[in-house]
Structures are given as structure tokens and as C-alpha cells.
mmCIF file of C-alpha atoms and ligand atoms in Angstrom:
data_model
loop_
_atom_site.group_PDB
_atom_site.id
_atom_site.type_symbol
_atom_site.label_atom_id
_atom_site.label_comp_id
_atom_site.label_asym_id
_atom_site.label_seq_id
_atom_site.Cartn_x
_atom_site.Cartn_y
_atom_site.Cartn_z
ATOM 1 C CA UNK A 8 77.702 108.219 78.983
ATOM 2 C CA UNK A 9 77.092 105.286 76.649
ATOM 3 C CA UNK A 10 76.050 102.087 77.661
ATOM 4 C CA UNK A 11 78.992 100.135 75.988
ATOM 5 C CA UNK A 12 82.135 100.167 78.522
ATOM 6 C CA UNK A 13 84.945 101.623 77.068
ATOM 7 C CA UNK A 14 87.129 99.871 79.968
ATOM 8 C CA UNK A 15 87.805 96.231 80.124
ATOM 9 C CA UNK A 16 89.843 95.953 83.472
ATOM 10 C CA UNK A 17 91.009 97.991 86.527
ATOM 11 C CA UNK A 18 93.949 96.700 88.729
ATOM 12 C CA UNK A 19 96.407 98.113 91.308
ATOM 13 C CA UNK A 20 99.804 96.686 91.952
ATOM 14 C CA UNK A 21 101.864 98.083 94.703
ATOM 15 C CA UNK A 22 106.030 99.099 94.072
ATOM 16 C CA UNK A 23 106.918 98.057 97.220
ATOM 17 C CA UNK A 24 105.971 99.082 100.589
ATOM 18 C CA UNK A 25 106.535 102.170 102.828
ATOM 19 C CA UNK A 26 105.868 102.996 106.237
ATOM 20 C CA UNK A 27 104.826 106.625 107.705
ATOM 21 C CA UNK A 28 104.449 108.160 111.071
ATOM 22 C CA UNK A 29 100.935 107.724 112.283
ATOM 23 C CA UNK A 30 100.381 111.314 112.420
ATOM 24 C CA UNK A 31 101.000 111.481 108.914
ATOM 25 C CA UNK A 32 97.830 109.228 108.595
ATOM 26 C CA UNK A 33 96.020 111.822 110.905
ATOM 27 C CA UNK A 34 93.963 113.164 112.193
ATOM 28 C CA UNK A 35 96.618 114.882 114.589
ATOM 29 C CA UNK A 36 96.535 118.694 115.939
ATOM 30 C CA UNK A 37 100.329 118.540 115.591
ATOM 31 C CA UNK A 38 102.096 121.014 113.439
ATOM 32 C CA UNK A 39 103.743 118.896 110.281
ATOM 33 C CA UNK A 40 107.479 119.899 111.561
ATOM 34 C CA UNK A 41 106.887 118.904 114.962
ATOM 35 C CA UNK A 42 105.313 115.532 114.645
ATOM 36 C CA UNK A 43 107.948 114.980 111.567
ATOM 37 C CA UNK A 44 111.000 115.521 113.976
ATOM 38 C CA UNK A 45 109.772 114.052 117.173
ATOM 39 C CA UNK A 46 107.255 111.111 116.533
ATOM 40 C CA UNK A 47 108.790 108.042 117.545
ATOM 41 C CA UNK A 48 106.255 105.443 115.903
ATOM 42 C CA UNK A 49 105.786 103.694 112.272
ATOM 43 C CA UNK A 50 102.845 102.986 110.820
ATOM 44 C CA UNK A 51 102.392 99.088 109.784
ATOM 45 C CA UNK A 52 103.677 98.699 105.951
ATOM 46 C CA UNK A 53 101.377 100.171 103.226
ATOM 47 C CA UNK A 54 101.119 99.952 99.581
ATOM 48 C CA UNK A 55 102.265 102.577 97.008
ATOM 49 C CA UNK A 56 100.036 102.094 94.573
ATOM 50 C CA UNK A 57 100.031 102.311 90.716
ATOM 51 C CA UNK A 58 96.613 101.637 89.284
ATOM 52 C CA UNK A 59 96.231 100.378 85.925
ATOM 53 C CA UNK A 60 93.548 100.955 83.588
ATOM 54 C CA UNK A 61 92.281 99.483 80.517
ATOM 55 C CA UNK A 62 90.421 101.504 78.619
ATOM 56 C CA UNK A 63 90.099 100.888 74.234
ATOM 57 C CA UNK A 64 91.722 104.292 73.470
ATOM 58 C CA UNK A 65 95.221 103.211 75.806
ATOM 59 C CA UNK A 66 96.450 101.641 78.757
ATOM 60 C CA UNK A 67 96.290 104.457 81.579
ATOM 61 C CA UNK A 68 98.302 104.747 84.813
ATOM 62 C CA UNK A 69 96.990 106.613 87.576
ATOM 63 C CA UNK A 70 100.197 107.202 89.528
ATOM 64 C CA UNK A 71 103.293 105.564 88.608
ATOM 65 C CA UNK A 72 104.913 103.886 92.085
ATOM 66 C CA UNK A 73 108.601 104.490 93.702
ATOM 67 C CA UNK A 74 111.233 104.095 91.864
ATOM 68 C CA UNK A 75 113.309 100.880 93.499
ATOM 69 C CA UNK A 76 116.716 103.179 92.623
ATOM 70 C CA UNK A 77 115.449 105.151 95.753
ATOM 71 C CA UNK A 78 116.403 101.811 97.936
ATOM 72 C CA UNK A 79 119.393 100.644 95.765
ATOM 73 C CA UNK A 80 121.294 104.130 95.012
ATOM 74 C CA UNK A 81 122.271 106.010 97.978
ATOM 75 C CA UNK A 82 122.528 109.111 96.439
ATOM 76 C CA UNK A 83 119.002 109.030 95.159
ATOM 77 C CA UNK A 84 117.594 111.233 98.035
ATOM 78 C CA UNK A 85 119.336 114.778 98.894
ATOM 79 C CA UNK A 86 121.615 115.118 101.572
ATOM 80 C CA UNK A 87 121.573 117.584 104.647
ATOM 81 C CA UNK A 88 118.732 118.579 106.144
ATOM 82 C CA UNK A 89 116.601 118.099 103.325
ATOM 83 C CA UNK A 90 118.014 114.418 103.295
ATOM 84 C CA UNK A 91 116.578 114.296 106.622
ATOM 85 C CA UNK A 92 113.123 115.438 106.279
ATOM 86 C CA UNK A 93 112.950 112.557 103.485
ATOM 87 C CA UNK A 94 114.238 110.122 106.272
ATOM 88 C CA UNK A 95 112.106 111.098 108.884
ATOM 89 C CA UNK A 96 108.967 110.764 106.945
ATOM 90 C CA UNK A 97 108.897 107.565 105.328
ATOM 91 C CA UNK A 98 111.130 104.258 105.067
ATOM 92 C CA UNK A 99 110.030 102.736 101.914
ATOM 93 C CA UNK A 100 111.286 98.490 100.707
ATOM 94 C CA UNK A 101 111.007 97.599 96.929
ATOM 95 C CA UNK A 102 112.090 94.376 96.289
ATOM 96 C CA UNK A 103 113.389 93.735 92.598
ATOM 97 C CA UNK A 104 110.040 91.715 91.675
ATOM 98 C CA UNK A 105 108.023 94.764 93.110
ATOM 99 C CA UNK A 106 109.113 97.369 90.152
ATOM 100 C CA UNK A 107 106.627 99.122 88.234
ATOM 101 C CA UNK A 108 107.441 96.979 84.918
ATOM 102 C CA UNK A 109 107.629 93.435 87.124
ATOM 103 C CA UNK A 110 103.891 94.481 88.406
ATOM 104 C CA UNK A 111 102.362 95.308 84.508
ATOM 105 C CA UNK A 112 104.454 92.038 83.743
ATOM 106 C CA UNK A 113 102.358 90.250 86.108
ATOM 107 C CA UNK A 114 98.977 91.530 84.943
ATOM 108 C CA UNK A 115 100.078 90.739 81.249
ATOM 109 C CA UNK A 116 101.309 94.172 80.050
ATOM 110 C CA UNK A 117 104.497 95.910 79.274
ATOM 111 C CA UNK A 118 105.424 99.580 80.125
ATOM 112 C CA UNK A 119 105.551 100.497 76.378
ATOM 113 C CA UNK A 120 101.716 99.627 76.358
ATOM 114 C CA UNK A 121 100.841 102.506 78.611
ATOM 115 C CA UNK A 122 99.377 104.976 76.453
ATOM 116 C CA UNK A 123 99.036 107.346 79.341
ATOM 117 C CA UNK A 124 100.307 107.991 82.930
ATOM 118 C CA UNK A 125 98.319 110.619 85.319
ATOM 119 C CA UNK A 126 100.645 111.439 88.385
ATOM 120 C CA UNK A 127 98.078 112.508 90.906
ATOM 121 C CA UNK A 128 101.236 114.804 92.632
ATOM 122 C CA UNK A 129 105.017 115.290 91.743
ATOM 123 C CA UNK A 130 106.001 113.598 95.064
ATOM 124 C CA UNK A 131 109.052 111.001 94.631
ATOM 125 C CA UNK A 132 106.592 108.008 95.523
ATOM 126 C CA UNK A 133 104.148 108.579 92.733
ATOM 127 C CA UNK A 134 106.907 110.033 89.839
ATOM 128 C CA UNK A 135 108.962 106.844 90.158
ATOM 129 C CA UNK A 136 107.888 104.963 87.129
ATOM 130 C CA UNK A 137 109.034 107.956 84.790
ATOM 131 C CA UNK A 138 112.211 106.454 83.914
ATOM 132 C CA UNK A 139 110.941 103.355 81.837
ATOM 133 C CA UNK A 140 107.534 105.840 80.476
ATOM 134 C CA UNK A 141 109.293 107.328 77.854
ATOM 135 C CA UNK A 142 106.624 106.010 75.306
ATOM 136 C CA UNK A 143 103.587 107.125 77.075
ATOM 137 C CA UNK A 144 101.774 110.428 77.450
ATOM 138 C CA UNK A 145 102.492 111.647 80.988
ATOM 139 C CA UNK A 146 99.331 113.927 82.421
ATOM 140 C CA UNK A 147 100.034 116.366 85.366
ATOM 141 C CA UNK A 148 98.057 119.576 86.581
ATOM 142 C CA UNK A 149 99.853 122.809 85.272
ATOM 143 C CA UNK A 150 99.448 124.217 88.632
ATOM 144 C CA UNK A 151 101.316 121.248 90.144
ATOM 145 C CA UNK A 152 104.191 121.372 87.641
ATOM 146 C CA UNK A 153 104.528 125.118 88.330
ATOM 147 C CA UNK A 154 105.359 124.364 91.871
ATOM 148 C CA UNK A 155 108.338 122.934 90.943
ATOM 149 C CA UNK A 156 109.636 126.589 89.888
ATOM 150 C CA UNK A 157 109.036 127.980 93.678
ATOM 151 C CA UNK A 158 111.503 128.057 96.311
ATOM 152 C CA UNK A 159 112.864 125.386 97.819
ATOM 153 C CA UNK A 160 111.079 122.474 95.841
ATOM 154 C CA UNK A 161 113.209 119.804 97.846
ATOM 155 C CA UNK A 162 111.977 120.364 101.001
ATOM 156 C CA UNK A 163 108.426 120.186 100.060
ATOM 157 C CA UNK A 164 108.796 116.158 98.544
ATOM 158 C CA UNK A 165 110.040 117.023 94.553
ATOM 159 C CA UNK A 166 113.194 115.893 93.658
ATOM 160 C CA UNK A 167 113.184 117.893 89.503
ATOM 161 C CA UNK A 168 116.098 115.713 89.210
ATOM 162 C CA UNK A 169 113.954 112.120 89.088
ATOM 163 C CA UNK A 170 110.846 114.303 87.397
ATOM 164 C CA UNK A 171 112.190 116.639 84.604
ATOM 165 C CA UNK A 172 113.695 113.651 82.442
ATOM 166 C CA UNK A 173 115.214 113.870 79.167
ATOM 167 C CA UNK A 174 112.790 112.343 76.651
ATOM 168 C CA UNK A 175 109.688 112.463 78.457
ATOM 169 C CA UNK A 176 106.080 113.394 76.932
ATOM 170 C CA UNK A 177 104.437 115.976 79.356
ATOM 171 C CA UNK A 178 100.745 116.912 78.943
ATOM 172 C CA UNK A 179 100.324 119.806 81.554
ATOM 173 C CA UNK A 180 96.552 120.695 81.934
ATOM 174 C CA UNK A 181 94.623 123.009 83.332
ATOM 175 C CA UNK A 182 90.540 122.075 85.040
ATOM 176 C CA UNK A 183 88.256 123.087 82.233
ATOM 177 C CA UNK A 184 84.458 123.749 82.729
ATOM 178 C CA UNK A 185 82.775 120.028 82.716
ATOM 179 C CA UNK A 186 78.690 120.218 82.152
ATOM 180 C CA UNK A 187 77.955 116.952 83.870
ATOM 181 C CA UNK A 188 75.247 117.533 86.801
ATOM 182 C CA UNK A 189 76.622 114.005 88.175
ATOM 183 C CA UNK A 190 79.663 115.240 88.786
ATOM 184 C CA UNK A 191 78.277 118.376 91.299
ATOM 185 C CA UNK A 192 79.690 119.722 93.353
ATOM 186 C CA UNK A 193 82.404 119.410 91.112
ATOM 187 C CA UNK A 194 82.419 121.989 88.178
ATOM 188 C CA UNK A 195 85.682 121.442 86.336
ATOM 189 C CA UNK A 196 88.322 118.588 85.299
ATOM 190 C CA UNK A 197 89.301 116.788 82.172
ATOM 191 C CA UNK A 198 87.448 114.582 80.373
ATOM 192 C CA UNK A 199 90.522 111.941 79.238
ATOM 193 C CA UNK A 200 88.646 110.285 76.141
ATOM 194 C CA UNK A 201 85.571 112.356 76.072
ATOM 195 C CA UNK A 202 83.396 109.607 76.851
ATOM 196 C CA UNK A 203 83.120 110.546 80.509
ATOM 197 C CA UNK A 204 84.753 107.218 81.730
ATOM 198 C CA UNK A 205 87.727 108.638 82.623
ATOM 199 C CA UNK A 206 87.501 112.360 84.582
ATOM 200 C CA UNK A 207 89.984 113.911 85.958
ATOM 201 C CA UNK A 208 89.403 116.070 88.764
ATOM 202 C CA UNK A 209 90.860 119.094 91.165
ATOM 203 C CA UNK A 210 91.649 117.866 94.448
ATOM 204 C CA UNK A 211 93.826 120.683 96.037
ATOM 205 C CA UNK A 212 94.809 119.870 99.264
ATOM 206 C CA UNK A 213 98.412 117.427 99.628
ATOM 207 C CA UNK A 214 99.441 119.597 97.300
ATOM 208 C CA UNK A 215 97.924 122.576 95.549
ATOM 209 C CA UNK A 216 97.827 120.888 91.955
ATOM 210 C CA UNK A 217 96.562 117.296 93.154
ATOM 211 C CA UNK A 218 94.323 115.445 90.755
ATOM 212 C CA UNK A 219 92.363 112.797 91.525
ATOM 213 C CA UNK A 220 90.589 109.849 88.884
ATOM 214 C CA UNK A 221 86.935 109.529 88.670
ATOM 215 C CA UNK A 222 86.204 105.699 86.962
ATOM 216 C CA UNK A 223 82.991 105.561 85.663
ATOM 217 C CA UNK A 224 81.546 101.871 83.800
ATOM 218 C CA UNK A 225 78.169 101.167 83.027
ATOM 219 C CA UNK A 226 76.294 98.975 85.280
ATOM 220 C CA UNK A 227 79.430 99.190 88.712
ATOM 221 C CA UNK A 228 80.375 100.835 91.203
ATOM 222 C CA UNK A 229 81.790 104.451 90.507
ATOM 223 C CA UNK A 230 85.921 104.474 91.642
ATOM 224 C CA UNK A 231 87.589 107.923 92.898
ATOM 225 C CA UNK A 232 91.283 107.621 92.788
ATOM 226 C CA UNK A 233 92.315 110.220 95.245
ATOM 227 C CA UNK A 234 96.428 110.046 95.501
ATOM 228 C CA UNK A 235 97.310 111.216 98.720
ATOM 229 C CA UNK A 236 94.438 112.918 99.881
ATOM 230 C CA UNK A 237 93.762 110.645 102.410
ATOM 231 C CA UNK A 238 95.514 107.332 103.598
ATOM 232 C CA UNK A 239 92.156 105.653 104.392
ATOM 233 C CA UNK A 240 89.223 105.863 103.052
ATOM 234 C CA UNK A 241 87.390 105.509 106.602
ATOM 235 C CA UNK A 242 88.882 108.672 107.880
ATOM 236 C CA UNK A 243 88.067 110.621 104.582
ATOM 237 C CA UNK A 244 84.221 109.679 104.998
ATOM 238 C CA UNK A 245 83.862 110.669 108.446
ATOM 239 C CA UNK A 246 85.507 114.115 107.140
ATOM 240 C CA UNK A 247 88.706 113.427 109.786
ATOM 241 C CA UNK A 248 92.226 114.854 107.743
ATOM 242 C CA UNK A 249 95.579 113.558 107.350
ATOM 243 C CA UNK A 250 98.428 115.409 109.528
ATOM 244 C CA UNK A 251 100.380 116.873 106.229
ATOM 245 C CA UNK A 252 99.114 119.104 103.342
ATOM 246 C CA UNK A 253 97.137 122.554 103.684
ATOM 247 C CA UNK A 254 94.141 121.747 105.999
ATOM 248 C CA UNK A 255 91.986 124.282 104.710
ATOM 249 C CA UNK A 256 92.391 123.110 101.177
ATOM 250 C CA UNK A 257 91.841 119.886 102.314
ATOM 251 C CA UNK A 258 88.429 120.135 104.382
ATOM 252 C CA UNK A 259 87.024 121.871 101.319
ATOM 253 C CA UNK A 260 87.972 118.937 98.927
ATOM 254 C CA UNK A 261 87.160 116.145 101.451
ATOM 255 C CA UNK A 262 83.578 117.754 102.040
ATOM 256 C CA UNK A 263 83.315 117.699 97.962
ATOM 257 C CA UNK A 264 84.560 114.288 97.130
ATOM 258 C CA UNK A 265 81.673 112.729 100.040
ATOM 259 C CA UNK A 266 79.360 115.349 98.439
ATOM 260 C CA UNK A 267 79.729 113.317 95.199
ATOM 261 C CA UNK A 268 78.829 110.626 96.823
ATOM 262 C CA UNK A 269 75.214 112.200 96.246
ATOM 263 C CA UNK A 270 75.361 111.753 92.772
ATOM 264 C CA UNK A 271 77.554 108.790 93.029
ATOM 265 C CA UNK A 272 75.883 105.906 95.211
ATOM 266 C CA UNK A 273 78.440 104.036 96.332
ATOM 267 C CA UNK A 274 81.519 105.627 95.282
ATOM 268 C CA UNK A 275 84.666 103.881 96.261
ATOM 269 C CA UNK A 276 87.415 106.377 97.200
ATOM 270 C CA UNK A 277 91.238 104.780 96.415
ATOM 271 C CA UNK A 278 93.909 106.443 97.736
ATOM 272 C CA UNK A 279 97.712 105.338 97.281
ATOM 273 C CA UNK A 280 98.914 104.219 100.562
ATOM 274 C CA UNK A 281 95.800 102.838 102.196
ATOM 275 C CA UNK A 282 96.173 99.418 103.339
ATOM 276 C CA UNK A 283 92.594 98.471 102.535
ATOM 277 C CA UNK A 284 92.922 100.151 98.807
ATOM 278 C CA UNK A 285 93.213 96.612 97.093
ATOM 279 C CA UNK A 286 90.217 94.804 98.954
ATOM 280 C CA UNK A 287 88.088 97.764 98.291
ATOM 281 C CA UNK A 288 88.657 97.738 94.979
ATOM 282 C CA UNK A 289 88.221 93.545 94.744
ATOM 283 C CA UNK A 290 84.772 94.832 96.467
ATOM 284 C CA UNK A 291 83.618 97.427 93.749
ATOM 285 C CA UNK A 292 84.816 95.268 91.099
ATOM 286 C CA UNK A 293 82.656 92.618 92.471
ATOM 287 C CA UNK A 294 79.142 94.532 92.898
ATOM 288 C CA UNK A 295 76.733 95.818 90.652
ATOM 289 C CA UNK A 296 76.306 99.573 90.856
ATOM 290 C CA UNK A 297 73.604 101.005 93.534
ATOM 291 C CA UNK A 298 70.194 102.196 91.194
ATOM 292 C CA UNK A 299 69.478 105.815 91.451
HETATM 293 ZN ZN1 ZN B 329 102.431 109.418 98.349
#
């Protein structure tokens, strides 16, 4: 890496709110079905995040928010059991100032200055932004957007009718060999601009084609943007796993991501819906980077 920073500014705005079952959060010993159709408890409200990156070569998204038609159109979600499963889940409120184009608007952008939008996963509260990205580059794993093809894509979170939009600009990638020993025990990604500030990185696990955001700036604290891997940070240090996705997957990219912490002092892990997302990233902005 040089030492000039290619990135001028790192924010997160949040399209609305949602709330989840506090299994969902984990760590539970429940099956997913059975704490999904008999938990009686919400979680308090958390964020969906979008975070926004500046960086010289474009303005990049890391996720791109719910879409506030999912509150306003009532045919947005499937019906019949499937609608159900979507119900059960999550209850999401996106007030008309909490869109994905009011929150660049309030950081001084528009959504035809996002050069590029990573979706972490094709689940409906990370895909919702695609309707106004038709100018931007939009980054998935191929492995992710291949699940779409398999059986019964619905019932496992993607709705191809809010994903596969006319007009859009899909960059479907595959992990390619990265020769950085800083980045052990990872061994493959993407390098975005090929200045290793922006990395993207396998995190199988929610789903098996999640990526996750490695931030890297001279001189501060290194930033892991994780999706839905975990929905706080806390629970993914002390190794403890949320109550949805493929466990096994899941332990072996949670043990990675705190064995990068090796490498990377002080790594801050963001993830999507935890509450304390914004403040940690106020908190990395804020130091200096840890010396090696
Ligand atoms: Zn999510």
C-alpha cells in the first residue's frame, strides 16, 4: 500500500429501521424454522445500513439499504407461506426522508455519483437501492448470484423480481488468489482499485456467496464490513453465532475474520444491522491506527 490515501471519507446512513427476533441475533440452539414460527419477542429497532465510501477512482456503496416500496406497496413481498416467512422474520419502517437517495443527499452526494455498489448478499434488505443505481457498477459474488437459479429462491430471502432489473450493470466475480501476507488467513478476494484500499473478501456463511469489505487508509484503524455475518460485533469476537445461516460455514469465517485481527490491530468489524455499527465507526474514524 502507498502512503497517500486514496479515500477521503467513510459514512453509513441507515434506510430505515427493522426489527428481528432475538434469536435471529443469536446465539440460540434453536433450529431457524422453529424459533422463526414460534418466538414471540422483537428485538429493539436496528439500522440497515448502506455505507458509503469515497475513494478518488468512484463513490462506492457497500450494501445498498431497503427499498421504502417494501413499506408503501403491499404487493412488494410474496404472498402465502412464503409471504409469511418474510413477516415472521423482520418488520422493517422507512420513513420517506430515510431512502437511500435522501441519506447520500444528506452527506452531499447524489445516487448518479456512485461509481460502484457491492451488495454483501442478494437479501431484499441490502438489494433495495437497485432501482435508482442504474448508473453505477453493481459488484456481487458469482456464487451468490448463482443461487438465485436454485430451487425455491423465495423462501430463502431473494425476491429476482426487485434484483434482476432491467438496465442494471452487474459485475459478478469470482475470489481470485490475493498475495498480501496481511491479509492471512485470508488467501483470496478482489482487489477493487488495485491499490489494496478496498478488498473484497469471502465470507460464506449467511449465505454461501457473502462478501464482506476490508477498508484499509494509511495511518487508521483497519474497517471490515461484514453484511450479515453477525448483528454485533461483540458476539462475533467472542466467536458466539447468529441463529440463521449455515453454522458450519459460519464458525469457519468468524474464526478467520478475528484471525485477521492478527495482522490487523484493531480491526473494526461493521455489520448491517448492529445497533452499535455507527458509534464504532465514529470510534475508528477518530483514532490513529495501533503500530505493529
Ligand atoms: Zn440483512
Amino acid at each position: 500500500m502507498s502512503t497517500t490515501d486514496p479515500i477521503s471519507r467513510v459514512s453509513v446512513i441507515s434506510t430505515g429501521s427493522v426489527v428481528i427476533r432475538p434469536e435471529h441475533v443469536g446465539p440460540t440452539r434453536k433450529n431457524t424454522y422453529v424459533w422463526l414460527f414460534t418466538s414471540t419477542r422483537w428485538t429493539a429497532p436496528r439500522p440497515i445500513n448502506v455505507y458509503v465510501i469515497e475513494h478518488r477512482d468512484g463513490l462506492v456503496l457497500f450494501d445498498t439499504g431497503q427499498d421504502r416500496a417494501s413499506v408503501t406497496d403491499p404487493g412488494y413481498f410474496p404472498g402465502g407461506l412464503n409471504g409469511l416467512i418474510y413477516s415472521r422474520l423482520a418488520k422493517f419502517e422507512i420513513g420517506p426522508t430515510e431512502t437511500l437517495e435522501a441519506g447520500l443527499s444528506g452527506l452531499g452526494y447524489r445516487v448518479d455519483d456512485v461509481g460502484l455498489a457491492v451488495i454483501s448478499h442478494l437479501h431484499q434488505d441490502h438489494i433495495g437501492g437497485l432501482p435508482v443505481l442504474g448508473g453505477a457498477e453493481i459488484i456481487i459474488s458469482d456464487q451468490e448470484w448463482n443461487s438465485l437459479g436454485e430451487p425455491l429462491p423465495e423462501a430463502r430471502g431473494l425476491l429476482r423480481s426487485h434484483i434482476d432489473l432491467f438496465g442494471l450493470r452487474w459485475n459478478r466475480v469470482t475470489p481470485e488468489p490475493l498475495a498480501d501476507p496481511d491479509l492471512a488467513p485470508f488467501t483470496e478476494g478482489r482487489d477493487l482499485f488495485g491499490d489494496g484500499s478496498l478488498v473484497l473478501l469471502p465470507t460464506p456463511g449467511h449465505t454461501p456467496g457473502s462478501l464482506s469489505l476490508l477498508v484499509r487508509r494509511p495511518g487508521r484503524v483497519p474497517l471490515l464490513l461484514v453484511g450479515d455475518l453477525t448483528y454485533d460485533a461483540r458476539l462475533l469476537a467472542a466467536g458466539k453465532l447468529p441463529g440463521a445461516g449455515d453454522k458450519r460455514q459460519m464458525r469457519v469465517t468468524v474464526g478467520k475474520v478475528n484471525a485477521l485481527r492478527e495482522s490487523l490491530p484493531g480491526l473494526a468489524v461493521l455489520a448491517a444491522h448492529d445497533p452499535r455499527a455507527a458509534g464504532l465507526l465514529a470510534e475508528a474514524l477518530a483514532e490513529p491506527a495501533e503500530r505493529r
